Short mmCIF file of C-alpha atoms in Angstrom, two decimals:
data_model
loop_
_atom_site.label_atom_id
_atom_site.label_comp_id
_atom_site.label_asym_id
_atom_site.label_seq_id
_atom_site.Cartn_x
_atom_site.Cartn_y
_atom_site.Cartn_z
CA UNK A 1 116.76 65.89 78.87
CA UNK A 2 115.54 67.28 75.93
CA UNK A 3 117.76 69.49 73.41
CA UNK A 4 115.87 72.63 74.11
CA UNK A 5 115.80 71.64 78.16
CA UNK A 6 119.43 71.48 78.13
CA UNK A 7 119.84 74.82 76.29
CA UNK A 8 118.03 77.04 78.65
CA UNK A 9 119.88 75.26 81.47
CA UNK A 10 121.72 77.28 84.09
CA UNK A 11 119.56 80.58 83.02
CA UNK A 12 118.11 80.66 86.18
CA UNK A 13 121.18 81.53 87.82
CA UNK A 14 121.32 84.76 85.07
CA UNK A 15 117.94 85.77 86.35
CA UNK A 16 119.41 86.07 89.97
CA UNK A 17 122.28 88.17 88.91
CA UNK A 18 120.23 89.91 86.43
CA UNK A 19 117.20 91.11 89.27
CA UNK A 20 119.62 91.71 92.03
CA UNK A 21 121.91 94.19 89.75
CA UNK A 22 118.19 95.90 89.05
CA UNK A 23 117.11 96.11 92.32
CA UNK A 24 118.98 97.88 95.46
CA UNK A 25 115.94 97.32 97.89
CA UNK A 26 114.47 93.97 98.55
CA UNK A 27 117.12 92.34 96.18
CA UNK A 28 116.79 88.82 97.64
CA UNK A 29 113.46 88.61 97.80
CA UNK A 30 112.65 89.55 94.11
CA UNK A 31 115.45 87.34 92.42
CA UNK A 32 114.09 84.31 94.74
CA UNK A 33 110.43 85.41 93.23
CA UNK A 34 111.81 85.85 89.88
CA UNK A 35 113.43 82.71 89.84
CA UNK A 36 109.65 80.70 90.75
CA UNK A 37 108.11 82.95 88.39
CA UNK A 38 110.85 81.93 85.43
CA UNK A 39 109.62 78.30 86.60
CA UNK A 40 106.33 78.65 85.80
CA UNK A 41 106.92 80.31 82.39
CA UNK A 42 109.64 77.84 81.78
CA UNK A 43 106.83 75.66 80.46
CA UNK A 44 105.62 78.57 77.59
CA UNK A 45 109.38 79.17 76.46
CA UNK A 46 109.71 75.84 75.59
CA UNK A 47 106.97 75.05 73.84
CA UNK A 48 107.87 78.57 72.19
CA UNK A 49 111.11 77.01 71.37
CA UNK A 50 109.51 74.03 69.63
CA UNK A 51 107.36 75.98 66.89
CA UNK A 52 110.35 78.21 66.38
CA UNK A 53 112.46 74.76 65.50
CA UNK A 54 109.21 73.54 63.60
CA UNK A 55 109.20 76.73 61.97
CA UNK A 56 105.92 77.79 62.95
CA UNK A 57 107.54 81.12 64.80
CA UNK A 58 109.82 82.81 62.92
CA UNK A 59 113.12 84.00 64.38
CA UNK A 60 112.07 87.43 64.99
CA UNK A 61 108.85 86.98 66.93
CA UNK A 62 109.99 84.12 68.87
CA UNK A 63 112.90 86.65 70.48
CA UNK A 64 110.29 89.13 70.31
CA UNK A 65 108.39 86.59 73.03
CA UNK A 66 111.00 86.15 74.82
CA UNK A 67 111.54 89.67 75.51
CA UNK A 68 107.77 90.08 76.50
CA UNK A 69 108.83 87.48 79.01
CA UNK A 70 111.66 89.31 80.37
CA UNK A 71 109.26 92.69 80.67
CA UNK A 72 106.56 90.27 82.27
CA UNK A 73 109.07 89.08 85.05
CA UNK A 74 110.12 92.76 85.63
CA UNK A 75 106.01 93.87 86.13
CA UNK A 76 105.98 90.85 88.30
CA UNK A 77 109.00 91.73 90.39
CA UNK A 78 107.60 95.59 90.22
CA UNK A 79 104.13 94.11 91.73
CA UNK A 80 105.69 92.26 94.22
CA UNK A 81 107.82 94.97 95.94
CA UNK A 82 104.66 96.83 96.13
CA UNK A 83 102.61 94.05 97.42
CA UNK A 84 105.18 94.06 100.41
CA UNK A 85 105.24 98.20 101.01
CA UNK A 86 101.46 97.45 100.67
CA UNK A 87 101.82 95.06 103.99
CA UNK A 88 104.33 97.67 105.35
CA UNK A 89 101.57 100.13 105.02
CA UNK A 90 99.39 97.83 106.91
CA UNK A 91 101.84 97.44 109.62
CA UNK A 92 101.95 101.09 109.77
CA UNK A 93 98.53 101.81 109.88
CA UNK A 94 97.98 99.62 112.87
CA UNK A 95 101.04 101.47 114.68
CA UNK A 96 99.50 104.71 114.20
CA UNK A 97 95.60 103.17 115.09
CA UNK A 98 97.68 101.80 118.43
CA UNK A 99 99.07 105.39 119.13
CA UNK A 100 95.94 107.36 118.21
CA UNK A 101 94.07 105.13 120.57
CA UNK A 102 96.37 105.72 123.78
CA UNK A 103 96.42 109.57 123.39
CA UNK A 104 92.34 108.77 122.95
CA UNK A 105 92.54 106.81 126.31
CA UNK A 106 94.76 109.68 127.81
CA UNK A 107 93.14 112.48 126.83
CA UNK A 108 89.70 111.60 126.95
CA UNK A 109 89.43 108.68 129.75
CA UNK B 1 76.84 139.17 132.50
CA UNK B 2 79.27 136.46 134.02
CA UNK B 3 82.83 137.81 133.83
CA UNK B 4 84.96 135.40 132.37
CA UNK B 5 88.47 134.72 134.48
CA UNK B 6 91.76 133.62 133.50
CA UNK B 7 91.17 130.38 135.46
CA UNK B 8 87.87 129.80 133.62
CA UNK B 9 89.45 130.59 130.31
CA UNK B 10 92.45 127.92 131.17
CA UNK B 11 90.10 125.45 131.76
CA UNK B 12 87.99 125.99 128.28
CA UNK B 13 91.64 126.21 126.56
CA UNK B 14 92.36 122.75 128.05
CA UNK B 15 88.92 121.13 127.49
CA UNK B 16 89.01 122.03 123.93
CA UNK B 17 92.81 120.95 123.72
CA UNK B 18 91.72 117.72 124.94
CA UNK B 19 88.90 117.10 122.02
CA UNK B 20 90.78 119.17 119.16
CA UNK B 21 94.00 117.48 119.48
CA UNK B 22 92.80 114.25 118.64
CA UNK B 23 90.69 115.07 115.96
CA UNK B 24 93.17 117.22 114.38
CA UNK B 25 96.15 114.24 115.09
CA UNK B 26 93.37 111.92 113.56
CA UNK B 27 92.72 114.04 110.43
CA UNK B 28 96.55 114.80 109.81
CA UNK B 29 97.71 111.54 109.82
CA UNK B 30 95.45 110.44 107.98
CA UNK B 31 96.13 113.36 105.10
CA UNK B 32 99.92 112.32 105.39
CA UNK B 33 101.59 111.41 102.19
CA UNK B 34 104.44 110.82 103.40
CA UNK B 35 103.24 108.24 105.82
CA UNK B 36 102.86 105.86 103.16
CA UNK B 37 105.15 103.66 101.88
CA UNK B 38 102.60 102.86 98.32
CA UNK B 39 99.90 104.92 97.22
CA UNK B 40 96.32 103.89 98.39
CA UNK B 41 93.80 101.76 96.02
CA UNK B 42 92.37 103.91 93.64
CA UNK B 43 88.84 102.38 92.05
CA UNK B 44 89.12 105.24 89.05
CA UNK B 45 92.79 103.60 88.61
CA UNK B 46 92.00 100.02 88.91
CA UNK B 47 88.62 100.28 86.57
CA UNK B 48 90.54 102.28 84.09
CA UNK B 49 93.65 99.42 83.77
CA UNK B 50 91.38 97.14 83.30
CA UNK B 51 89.28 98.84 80.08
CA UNK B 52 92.37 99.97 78.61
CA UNK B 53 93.44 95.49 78.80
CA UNK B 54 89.86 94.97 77.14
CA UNK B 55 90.50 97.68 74.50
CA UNK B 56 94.38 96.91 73.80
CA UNK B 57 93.55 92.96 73.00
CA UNK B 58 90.80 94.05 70.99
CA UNK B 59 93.05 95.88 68.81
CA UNK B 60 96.02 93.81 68.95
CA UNK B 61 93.76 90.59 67.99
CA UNK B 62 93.16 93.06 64.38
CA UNK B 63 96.86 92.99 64.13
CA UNK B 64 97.10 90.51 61.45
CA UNK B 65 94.94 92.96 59.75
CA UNK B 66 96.83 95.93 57.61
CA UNK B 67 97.86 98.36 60.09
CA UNK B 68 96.78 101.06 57.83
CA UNK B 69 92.83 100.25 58.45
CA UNK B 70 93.20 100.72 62.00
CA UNK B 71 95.58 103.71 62.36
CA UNK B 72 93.29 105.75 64.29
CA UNK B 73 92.27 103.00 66.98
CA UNK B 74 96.01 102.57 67.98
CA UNK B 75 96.37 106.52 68.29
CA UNK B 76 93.01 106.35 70.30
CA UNK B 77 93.99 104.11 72.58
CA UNK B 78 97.78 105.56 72.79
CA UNK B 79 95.93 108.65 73.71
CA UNK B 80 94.20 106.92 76.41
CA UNK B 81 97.37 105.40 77.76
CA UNK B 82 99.00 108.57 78.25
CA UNK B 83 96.12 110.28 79.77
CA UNK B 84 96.35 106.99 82.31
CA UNK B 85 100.02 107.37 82.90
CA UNK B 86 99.50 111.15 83.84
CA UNK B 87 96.68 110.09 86.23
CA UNK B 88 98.97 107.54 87.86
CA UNK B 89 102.13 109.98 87.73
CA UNK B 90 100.23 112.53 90.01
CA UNK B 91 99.48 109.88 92.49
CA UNK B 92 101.29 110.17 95.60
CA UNK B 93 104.23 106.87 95.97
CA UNK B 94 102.74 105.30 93.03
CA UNK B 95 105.86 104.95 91.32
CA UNK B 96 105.69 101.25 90.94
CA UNK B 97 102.23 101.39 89.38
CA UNK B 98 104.33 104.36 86.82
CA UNK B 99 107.17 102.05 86.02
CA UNK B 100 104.09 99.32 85.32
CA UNK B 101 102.77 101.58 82.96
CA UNK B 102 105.90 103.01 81.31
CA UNK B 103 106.78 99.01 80.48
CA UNK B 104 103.50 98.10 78.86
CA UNK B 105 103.55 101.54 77.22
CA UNK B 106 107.03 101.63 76.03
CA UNK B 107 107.19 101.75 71.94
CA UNK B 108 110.55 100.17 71.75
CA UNK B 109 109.98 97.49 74.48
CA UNK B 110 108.00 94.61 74.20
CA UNK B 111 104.78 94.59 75.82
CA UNK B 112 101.58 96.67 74.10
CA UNK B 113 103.56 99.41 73.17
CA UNK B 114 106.26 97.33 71.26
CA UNK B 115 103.68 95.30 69.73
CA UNK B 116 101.89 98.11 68.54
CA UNK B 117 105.53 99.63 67.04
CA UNK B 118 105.59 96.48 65.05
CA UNK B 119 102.58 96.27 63.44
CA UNK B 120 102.75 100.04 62.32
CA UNK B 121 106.75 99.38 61.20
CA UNK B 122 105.82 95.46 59.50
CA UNK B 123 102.41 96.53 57.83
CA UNK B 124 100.82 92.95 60.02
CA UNK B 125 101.65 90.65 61.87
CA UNK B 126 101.44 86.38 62.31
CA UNK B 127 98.51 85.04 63.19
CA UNK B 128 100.82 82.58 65.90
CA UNK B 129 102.55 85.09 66.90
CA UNK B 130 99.64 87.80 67.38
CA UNK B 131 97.72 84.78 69.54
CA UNK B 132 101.00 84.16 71.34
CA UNK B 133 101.58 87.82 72.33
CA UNK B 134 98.17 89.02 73.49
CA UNK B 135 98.85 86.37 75.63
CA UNK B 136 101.58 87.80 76.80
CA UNK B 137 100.18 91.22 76.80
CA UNK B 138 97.23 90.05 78.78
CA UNK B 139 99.11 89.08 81.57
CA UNK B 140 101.04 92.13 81.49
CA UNK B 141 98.21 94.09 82.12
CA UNK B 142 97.44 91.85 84.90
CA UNK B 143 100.35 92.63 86.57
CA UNK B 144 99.52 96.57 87.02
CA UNK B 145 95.74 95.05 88.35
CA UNK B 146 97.38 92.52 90.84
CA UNK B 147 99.71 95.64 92.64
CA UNK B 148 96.46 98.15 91.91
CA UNK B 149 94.28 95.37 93.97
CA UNK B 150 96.94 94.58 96.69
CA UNK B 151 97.54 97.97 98.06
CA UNK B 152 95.57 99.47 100.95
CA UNK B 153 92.02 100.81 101.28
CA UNK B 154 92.61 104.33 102.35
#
């Protein structure tokens, strides 16, 4: 395991708390898609992490990147609660088609 | 003249009861805010996001450039940000797409908005770092697309 690896160990356990102290609704569902989205940035971070140590990022913008991260996993947790009121909506929609239909059928046979 | 009785006036009352209600049941549900749980796709929204990306990494590509010599693009296109995030703000349940907005937006956080702070505040920026962000930025924007594309056809 490399140095850098080893030093962002365990922060996927910080996201969890993190998202689920952010979010009342859904809670469990956005930490469990923050924590897949942190591993696919994972990759960016440390690579960020080496031309920070090769001094090719200076201190500043390299926590400066990391932040964007951080506001990147909150748009993606904000996209996916409203992906799933978006399927709620659908759900809904085909309640109401059902209903509308029946007083159709009743009112009109 | 045909005399019209109560009996025959019932009977129109309930025949037009029995086309009306539907229609209007149809029409009112349909009108219902409240009904939904996100705001409907909006083309106007979803077109506009996605100029605004275009324009914002066009700038912040320039931002290795003295800030000075491109002063009135960033107010331009902060203009055009607000005037999106009042669109979006009148929307009904769009508050996720708002919060989006407010994020990339945000002078002091650190998505378009912070990056834009930056380069006004540090004069420019690193070339590394500028490629590295708009990056970031990019995606960002991609974010308010993705939840713009996935809600429902109204």
């Amino acid at each position: 395991m490399s140095d850098i690896t080893q030093r962002l160990t365990g922060i996927e356990d910080e996201i969890e708390r993190e998202v689920k102290a952010a979010f009342t609704e859904f809670a469990g569902e956005i930490a469990s898609d923050a924590k897949s989205f942190y591993r696919q940035v994972k990759a960016d971070i440390e690579n960020w992490s080496r031309a920070l140590l090769n001094g090719h990022l200076k201190r500043d913008d390299f926590g400066w990147l990391l932040l964007a991260k951080k506001d990147g996993i909150r748009l993606h947790a904000l996209t996916n609660a409203g992906k799933t009121l978006a399927q709620l909506d659908k759900i809904k929609a085909k309640v109401v088609d059902i209903i509308i239909k029946l007083i159709f059928s009743r009112l009109l046979p | 003249m045909t005399m019209c009785t109560s009996n025959d006036r019932a009977k129109n009352f309930s025949a037009m009861t029995k086309v009306l209600l539907p229609i209007l049941l149809v029409i009112g549900l349909a009108g219902c805010c409240w009904l939904q749980a996100i705001a409907h796709y909006d083309e106007v929204a979803y077109t506009t996001a996605g100029e605004i990306k275009a324009q914002s990494l066009a700038l912040v590509e320039r931002a290795t450039e003295p800030y000075s010599e491109h002063a009135a693009e960033v107010t331009s296109l902060k203009a055009d940000i607000d005037e999106t995030l009042s669109y979006e703000r009148q929307r009904c349940k769009n508050k996720l797409t708002v919060q989006q907005w407010e994020i990339i937006a945000n002078p002091n956080g650190h998505s378009l908005g912070g990056l834009l702070q930056r380069w006004e505040k540090e004069g420019s920026l690193d070339s590394t770092f500028i490629s590295l962000a708009a990056t970031e930025i990019s995606k960002h924007f991609d974010e308010v697309l993705s939840l713009e594309t996935a809600k429902t056809r109204g």
